[in-house]
Short mmCIF file of C-alpha atoms in Angstrom, two decimals:
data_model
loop_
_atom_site.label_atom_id
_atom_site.label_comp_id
_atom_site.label_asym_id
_atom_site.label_seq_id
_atom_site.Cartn_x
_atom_site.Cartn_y
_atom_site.Cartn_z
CA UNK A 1 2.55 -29.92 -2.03
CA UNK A 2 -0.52 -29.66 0.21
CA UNK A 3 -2.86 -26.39 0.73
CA UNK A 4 -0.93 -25.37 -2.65
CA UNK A 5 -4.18 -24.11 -4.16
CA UNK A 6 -3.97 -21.71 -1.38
CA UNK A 7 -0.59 -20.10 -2.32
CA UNK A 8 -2.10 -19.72 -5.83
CA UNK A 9 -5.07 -18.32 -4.66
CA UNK A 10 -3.05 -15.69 -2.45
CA UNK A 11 -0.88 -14.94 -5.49
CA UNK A 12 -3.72 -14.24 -8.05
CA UNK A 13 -5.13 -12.19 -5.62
CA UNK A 14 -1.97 -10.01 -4.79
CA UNK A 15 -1.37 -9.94 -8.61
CA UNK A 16 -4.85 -9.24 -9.90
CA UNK A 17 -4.54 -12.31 -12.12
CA UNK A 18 -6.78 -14.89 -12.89
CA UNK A 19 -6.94 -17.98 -10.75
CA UNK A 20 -6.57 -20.12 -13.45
CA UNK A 21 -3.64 -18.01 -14.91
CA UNK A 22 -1.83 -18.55 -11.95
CA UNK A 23 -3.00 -22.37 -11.58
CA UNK A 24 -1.27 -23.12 -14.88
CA UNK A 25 2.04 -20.93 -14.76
CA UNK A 26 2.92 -23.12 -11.01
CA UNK A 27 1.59 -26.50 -12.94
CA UNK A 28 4.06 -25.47 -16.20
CA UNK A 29 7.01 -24.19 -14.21
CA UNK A 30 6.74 -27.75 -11.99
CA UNK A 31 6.71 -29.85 -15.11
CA UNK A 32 9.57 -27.86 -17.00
CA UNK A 33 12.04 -28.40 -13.54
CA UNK A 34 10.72 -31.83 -13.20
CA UNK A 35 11.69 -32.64 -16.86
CA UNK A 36 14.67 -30.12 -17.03
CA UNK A 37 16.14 -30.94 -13.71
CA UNK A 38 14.99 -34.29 -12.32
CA UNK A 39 14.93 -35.58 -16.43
CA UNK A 40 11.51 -37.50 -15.25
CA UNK A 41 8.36 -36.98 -17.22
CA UNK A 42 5.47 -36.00 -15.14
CA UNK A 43 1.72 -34.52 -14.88
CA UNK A 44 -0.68 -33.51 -12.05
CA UNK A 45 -3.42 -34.52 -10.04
CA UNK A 46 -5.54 -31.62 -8.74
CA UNK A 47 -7.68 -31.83 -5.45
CA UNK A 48 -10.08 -29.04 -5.25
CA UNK A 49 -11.63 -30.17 -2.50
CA UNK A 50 -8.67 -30.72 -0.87
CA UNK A 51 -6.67 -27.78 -2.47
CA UNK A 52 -3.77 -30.28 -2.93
CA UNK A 53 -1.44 -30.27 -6.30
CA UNK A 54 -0.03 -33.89 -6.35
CA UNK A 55 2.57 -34.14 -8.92
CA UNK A 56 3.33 -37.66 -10.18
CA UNK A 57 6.44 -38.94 -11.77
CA UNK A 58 5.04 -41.58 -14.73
CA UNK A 59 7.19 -44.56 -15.48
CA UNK A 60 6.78 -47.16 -18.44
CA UNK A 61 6.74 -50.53 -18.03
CA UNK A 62 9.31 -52.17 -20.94
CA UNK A 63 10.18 -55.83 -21.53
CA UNK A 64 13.68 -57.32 -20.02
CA UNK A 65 15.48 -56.20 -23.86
CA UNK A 66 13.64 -53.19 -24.16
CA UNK A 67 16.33 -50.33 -25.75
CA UNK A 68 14.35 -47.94 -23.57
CA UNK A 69 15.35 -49.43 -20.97
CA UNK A 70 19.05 -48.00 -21.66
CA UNK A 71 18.07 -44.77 -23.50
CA UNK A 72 16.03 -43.53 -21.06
CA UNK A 73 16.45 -44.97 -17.51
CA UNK A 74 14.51 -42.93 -15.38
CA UNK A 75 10.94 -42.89 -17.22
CA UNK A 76 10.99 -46.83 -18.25
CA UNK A 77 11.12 -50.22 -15.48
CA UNK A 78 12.18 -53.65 -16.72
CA UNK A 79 8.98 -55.90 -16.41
CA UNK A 80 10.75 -58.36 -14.53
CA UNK A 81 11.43 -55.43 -11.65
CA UNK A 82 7.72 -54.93 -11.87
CA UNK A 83 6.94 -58.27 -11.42
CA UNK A 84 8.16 -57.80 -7.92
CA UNK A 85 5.70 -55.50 -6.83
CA UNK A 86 2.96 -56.43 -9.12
CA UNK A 87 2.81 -59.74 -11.05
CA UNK A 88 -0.21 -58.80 -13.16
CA UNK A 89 1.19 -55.86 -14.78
CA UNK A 90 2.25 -55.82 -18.67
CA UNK A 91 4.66 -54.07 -21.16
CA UNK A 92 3.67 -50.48 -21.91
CA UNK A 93 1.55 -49.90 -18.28
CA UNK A 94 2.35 -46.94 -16.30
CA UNK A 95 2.99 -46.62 -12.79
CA UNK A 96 2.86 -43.16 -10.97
CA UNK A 97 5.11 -42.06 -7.91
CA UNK A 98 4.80 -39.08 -6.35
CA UNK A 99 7.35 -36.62 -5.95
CA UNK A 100 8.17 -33.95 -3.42
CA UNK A 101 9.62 -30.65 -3.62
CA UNK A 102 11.50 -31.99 -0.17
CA UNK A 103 13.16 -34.41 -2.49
CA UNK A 104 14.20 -31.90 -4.87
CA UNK A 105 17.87 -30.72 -4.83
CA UNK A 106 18.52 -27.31 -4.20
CA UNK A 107 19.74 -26.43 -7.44
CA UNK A 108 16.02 -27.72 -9.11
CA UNK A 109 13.95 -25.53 -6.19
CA UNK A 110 15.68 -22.26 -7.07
CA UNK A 111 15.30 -22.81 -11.04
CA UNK A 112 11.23 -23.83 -9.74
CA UNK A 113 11.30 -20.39 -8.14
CA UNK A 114 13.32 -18.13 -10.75
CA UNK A 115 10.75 -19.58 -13.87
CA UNK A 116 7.87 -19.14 -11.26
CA UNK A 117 8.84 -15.88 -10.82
CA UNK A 118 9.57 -14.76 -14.73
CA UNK A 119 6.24 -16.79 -15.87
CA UNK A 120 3.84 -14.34 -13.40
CA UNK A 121 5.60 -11.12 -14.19
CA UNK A 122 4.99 -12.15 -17.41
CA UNK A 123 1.38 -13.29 -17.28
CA UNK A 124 1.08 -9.73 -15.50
CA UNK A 125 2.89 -8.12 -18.51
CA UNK A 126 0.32 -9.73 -21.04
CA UNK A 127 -2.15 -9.00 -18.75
CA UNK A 128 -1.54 -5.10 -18.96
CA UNK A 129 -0.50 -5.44 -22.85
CA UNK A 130 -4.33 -6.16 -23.45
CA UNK A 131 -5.56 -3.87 -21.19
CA UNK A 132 -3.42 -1.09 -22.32
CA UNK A 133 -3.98 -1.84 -25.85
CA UNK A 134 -7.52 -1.33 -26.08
CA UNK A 135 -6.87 2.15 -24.53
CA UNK A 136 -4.79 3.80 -27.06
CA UNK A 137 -5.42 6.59 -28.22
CA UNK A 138 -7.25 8.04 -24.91
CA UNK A 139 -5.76 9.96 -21.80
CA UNK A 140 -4.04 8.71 -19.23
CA UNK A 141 -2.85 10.90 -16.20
CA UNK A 142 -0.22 9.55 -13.90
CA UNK A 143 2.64 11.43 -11.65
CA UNK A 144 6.64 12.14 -12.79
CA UNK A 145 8.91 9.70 -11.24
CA UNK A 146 12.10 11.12 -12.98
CA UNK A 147 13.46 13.14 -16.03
CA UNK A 148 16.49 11.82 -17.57
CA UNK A 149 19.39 14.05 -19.29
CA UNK A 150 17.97 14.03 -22.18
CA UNK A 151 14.20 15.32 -20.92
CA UNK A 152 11.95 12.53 -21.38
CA UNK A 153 10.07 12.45 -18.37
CA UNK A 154 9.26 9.02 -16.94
CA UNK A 155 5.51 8.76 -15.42
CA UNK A 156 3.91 6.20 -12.99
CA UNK A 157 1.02 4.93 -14.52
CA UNK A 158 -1.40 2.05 -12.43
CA UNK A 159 2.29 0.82 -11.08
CA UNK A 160 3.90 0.73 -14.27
CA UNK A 161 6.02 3.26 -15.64
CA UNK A 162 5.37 4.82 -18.91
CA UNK A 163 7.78 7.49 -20.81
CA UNK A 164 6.76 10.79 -22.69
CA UNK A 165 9.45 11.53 -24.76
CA UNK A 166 11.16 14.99 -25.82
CA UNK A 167 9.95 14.62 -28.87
CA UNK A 168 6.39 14.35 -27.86
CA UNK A 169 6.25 17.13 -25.65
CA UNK A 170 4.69 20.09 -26.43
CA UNK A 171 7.79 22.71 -26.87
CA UNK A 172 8.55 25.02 -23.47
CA UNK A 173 6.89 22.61 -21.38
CA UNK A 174 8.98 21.14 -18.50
CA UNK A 175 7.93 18.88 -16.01
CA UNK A 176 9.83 18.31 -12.23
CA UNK A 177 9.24 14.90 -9.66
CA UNK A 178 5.65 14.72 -8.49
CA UNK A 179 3.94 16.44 -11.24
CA UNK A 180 0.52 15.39 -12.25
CA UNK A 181 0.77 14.25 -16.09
CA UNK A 182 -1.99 14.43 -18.65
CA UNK A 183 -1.14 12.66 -22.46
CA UNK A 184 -2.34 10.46 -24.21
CA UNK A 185 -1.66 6.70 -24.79
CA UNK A 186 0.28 6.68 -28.09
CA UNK A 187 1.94 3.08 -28.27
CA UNK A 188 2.26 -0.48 -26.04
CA UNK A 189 5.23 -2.17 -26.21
CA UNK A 190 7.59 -5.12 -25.15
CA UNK A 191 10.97 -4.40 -24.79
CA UNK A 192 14.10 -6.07 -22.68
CA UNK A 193 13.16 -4.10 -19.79
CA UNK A 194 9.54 -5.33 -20.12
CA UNK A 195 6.15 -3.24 -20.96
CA UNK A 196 6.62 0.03 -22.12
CA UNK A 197 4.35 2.40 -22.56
CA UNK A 198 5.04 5.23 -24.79
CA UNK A 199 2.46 8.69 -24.32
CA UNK A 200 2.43 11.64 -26.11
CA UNK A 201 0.68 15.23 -25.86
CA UNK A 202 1.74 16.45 -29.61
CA UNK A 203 -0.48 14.39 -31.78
CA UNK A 204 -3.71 15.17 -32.52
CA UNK A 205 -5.09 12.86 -31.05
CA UNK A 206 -4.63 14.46 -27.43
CA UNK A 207 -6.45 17.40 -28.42
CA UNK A 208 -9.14 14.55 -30.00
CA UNK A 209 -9.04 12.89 -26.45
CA UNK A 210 -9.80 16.28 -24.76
CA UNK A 211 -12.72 17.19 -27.20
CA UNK A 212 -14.01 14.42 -26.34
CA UNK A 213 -13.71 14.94 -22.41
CA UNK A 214 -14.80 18.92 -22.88
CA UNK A 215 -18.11 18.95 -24.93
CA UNK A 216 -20.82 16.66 -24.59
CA UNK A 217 -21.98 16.69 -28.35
CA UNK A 218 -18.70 15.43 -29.33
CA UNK A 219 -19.00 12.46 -27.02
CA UNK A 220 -22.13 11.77 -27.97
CA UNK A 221 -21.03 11.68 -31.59
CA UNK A 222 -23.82 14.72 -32.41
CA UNK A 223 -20.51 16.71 -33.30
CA UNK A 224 -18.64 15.14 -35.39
CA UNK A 225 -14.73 15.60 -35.74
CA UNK A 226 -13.89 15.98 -39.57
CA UNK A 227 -10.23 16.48 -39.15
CA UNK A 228 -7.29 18.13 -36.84
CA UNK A 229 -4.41 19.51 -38.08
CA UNK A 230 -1.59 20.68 -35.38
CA UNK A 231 1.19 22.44 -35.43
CA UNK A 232 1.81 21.80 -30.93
CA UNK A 233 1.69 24.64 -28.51
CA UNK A 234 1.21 27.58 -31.04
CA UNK A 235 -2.00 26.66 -33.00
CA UNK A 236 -4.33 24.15 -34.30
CA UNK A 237 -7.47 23.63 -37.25
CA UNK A 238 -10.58 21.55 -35.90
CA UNK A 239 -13.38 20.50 -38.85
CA UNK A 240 -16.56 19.97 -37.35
CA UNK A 241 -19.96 19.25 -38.73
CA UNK A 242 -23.22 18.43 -37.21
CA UNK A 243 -25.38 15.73 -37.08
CA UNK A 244 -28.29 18.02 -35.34
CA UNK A 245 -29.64 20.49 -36.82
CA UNK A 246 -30.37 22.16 -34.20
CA UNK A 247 -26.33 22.15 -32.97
CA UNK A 248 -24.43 24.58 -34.36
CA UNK A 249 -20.99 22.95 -34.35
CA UNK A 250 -18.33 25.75 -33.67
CA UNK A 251 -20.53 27.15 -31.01
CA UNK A 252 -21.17 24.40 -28.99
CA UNK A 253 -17.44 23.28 -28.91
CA UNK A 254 -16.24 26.46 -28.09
CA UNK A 255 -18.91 26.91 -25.10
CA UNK A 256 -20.44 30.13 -23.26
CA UNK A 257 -17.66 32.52 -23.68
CA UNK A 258 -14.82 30.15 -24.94
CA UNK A 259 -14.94 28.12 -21.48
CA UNK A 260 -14.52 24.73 -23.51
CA UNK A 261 -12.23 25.28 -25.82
CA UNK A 262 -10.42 27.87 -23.59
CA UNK A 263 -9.67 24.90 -21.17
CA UNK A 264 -7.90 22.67 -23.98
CA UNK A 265 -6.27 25.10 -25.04
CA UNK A 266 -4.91 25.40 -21.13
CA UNK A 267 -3.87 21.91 -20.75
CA UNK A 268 -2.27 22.81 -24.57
CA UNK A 269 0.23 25.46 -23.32
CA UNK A 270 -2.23 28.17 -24.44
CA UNK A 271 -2.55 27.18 -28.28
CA UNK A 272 -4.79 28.74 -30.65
CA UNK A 273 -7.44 26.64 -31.57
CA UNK A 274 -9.30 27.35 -34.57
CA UNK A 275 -12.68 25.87 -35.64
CA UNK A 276 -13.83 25.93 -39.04
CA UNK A 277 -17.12 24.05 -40.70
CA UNK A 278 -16.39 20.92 -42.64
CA UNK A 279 -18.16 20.76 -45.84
CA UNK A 280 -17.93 17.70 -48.69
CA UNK A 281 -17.28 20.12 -51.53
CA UNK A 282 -13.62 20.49 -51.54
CA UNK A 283 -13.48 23.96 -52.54
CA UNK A 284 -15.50 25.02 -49.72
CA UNK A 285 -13.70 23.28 -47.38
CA UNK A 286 -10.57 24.72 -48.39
CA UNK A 287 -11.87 28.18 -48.55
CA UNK A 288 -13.01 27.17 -44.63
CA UNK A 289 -9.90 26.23 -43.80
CA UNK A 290 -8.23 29.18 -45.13
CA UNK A 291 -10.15 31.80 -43.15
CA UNK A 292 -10.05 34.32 -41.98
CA UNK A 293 -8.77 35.12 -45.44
CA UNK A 294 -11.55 35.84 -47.63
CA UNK A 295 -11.04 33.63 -51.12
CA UNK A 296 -12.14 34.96 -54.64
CA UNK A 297 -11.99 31.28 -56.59
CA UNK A 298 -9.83 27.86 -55.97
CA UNK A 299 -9.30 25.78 -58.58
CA UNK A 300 -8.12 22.18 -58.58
CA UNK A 301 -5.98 19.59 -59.61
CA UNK A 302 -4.03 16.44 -59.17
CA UNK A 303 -0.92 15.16 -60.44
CA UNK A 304 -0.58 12.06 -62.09
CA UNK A 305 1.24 10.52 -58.68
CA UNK A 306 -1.52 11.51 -57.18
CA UNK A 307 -0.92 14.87 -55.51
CA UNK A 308 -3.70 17.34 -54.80
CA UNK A 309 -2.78 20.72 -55.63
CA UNK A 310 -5.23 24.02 -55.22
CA UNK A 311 -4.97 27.35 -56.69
CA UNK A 312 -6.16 30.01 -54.88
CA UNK A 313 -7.62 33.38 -56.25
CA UNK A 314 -7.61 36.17 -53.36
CA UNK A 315 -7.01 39.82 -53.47
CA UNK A 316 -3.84 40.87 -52.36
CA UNK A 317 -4.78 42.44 -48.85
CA UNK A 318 -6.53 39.15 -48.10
CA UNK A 319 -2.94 37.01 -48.43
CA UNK A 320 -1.43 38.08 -45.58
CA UNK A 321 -4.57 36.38 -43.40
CA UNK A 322 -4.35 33.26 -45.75
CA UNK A 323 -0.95 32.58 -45.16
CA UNK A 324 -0.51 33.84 -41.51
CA UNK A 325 2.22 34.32 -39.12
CA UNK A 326 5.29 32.63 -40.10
CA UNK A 327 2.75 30.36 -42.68
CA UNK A 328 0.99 28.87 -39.78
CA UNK A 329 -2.28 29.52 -41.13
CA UNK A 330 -1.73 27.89 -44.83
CA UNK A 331 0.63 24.97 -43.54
CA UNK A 332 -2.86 23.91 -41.15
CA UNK A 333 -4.94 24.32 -44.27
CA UNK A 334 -2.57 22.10 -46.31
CA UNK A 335 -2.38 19.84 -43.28
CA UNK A 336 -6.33 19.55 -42.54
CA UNK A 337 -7.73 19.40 -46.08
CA UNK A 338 -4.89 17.58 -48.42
CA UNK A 339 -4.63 19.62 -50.60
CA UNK A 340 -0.87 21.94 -51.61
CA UNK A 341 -1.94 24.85 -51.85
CA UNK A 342 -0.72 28.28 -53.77
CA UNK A 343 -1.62 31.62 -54.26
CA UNK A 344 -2.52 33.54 -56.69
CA UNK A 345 -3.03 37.70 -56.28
CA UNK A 346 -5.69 38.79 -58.01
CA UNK A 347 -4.94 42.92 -57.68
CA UNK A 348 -8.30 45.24 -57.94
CA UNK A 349 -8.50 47.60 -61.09
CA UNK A 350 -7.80 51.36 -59.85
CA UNK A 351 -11.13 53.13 -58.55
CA UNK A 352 -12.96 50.18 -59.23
CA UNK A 353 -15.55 49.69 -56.51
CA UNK A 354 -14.98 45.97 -54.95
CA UNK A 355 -18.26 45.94 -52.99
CA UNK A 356 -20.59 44.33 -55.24
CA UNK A 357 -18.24 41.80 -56.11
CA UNK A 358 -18.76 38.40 -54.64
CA UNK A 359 -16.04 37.07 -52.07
CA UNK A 360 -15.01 34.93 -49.84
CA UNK A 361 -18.00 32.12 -48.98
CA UNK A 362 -20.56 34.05 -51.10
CA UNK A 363 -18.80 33.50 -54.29
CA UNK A 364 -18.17 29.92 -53.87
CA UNK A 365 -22.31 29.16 -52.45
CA UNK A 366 -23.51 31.01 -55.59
CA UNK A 367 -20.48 28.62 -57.53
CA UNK A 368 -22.41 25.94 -56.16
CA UNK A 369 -25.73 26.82 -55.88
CA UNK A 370 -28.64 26.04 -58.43
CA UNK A 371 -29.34 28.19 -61.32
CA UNK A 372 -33.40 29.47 -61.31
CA UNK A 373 -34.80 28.64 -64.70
CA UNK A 374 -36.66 30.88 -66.63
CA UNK A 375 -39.36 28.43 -67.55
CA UNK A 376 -43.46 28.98 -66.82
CA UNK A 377 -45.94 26.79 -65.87
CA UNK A 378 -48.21 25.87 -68.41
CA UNK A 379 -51.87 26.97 -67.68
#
C-alpha cells in the first residue's frame, strides 16, 4: 500500500472532506475486510513521511495445548512453531506480518471497494447534514431538475437535490426544467435514497427569510418581527415594533413608495402584505390586527382549557373591513394574535351624531391611558 496517503489526499480533496475523515474511513473499511474476509485481526502503521499505510496482520503466541490454538487458527502460533524462528519469544507475544492487497482474493478487494465507497458517500452525507442543518430556516436558491406527476418540483441545490413539494407551493405557481428556485430550507433528512432536503415557500418563515434580505433594520434586529400570520399567495399580517425611536417600523419595511415590501410580495405571487404595530397590551394589538376596521371595545377571556377568546364591539359598517374578503382579514388576526375572535354589532341610535364618540385606537389609548388627578399642590 505505498503513496496511499496520496490517494486519500486526492479523494478528500475531490470530496471536500477532511483529510482525516478520509484517513479513517480507508483505515476502517481495511480492518472490517481484513477481519470479515481474511478472518485475521489487524491494525496500521502510518508513515507520514513516507505517505505509506502498512497494514499488519497480529498473531498470538500460545503454548503447544493452548485451546486457541484450535478456536482460532489464524490469529494464534504454537510456541514451539515460534521457536523456529525465534527461540527467545514467550506465550502471549505478538508477531506482525504484513499483508498486501496483491494477496487479497478478489472477492475481499471488491467488498474493500463497495464499503470504501458507501463509508465516503456517507461521510459526505453527514458532512452536508451539519451544514444544512444549521441553515434552516433561511433561503436557498437552486435550478429545477424535474417535476414529477404529482408536481413536486425537484431542485439542484450545491449538487444535491432537494424537493419542494405541492403542498408547499404557493397555489398557481408552476415551475418548468431550468427554472431558478427561491424557498426556504424547511427540513434535513436521511432517507433510503440518502439526504433529503425538503424546502418550502408557504411558511412564514420565507416571507421572515425575505424581510430579512429586503430591509436593513430588520437585519440589524432595529425592527423587530413580532409575528406573521399567512394565508400563501393571497395575503399576509406582519407585527413589527421598534427598537429606535427614531425608526418608524411600518415605514421603513415598506420602503420609498412600497419598493421593499412590493418586491416580497413579487417573489410571493403578488400577496398582500399587511403591516400593523405590535403592542404588549393585548387589546391593542388585536384592535391592530383587525384594521382597517375601526373597533369600539374588545373584551377578553379564556377558557378553562386554556383558549383565548375576544369579543369585539364595532359598529356595523365597520364589520365588513374586520372580517374581510372571504374572512381573510379576521382568520390573520386570529392567526397573528391568538386570540378567537367574535363580533359583536354595536348599531348607532337614529340621528345620533357618532363624531364625538371615541373609536377605533382612540378609545382603547384613552382605555389605557392615565387618569389626571384633581389634586393641588400645597403652597
Amino acid at each position: 500500500m505505498e503513496k496511499i496517503l496520496d490517494i486519500v489526499e486526492l479523494i478528500a480533496y475531490e470530496k471536500g472532506l477532511s483529510l482525516d475523515t478520509i484517513k479513517d474511513v480507508v483505515k476502517n473499511s481495511i480492518l472490517k475486510v481484513a477481519k470479515e474476509c481474511l478472518d485475521a485481526q489487524a491494525h496500521f502503521v502510518i508513515d507520514d513521511s513516507n505517505k505509506d499505510l502498512t497494514l499488519l496482520h497480529v498473531v498470538q503466541v500460545c503454548a503447544d495445548d493452548d485451546p486457541r490454538l484450535e478456536t482460532d487458527p489464524k490469529n494464534t502460533l504454537a510456541l514451539s512453531q515460534a521457536h523456529k524462528s525465534d527461540p527467545t519469544l514467550k506465550p502471549d507475544d505478538l508477531l506482525h506480518y504484513e499483508i498486501s492487497l496483491k494477496d487479497m482474493k478478489r472477492g475481499a478487494v471488491n467488498a474493500l471497494f463497495k464499503d470504501l465507497e458507501f463509508n465516503i458517500q456517507k461521510s459526505l452525507e453527514d458532512q452536508y447534514f451539519q451544514k444544512y442543518k444549521a441553515m434552516l430556516n433561511t433561503i436557498v436558491s437552486g435550478v429545477v431538475l424535474d417535476v414529477d406527476s404529482e408536481q413536486n418540483t425537484y431542485i439542484e441545490i450545491d449538487g444535491l437535490q432537494a424537493i419542494l413539494a405541492l403542498k408547499n407551493r404557493i397555489k398557481g405557481e408552476s415551475f418548468k426544467v431550468g427554472d431558478s428556485v427561491r424557498a426556504v430550507l424547511k427540513h434535513v433528512r436521511f432517507s433510503k435514497q440518502g439526504l433529503i432536503l425538503e424546502l418550502s415557500r408557504t411558511t412564514p418563515k420565507f416571507l421572515e427569510a425575505l424581510l430579512h434580505l429586503e430591509v436593513p433594520e430588520i437585519a440589524d434586529e432595529e425592527i423587530e418581527i413580532m409575528g406573521i400570520a399567512r394565508i400563501p399567495g393571497d395575503r399576509a399580517k406582519l407585527a413589527l415594533r421598534s427598537h429606535n425611536n427614531q425608526i418608524d417600523p411600518i415605514g421603513a419595511t415598506v420602503g420609498v413608495k412600497g419598493v421593499r415590501i412590493n418586491a416580497i410580495s413579487k417573489e410571493l405571487c403578488n400577496e398582500s402584505i399587511d403591516c400593523v404595530h405590535y403592542n404588549e397590551i393585548p387589546e391593542m394589538y388585536i384592535a391592530n390586527a383587525l384594521s382597517p376596521a375601526q373597533i369600539i371595545k374588545i373584551k377578553l377571556s379564556e377558557t378553562e382549557e386554556g383558549k383565548k377568546n375576544a369579543q369585539v364591539t364595532l359598529y356595523g359598517d365597520q364589520k365588513s373591513k374586520a372580517i374581510g374578503r372571504n374572512g381573510v382579514n379576521v382568520r390573520l388576526a386570529c392567526m397573528l394574535t391568538g386570540f378567537d375572535i367574535d363580533f359583536e354589532v354595536l348599531e348607532p341610535k337614529e340621528n345620533a351624531p357618532r363624531t364625538p364618540e371615541k373609536v377605533g385606537l382612540s378609545m382603547l389609548e384613552s382605555l389605557f391611558s392615565k387618569k389626571p388627578t384633581s389634586e393641588t399642590p400645597n403652597n
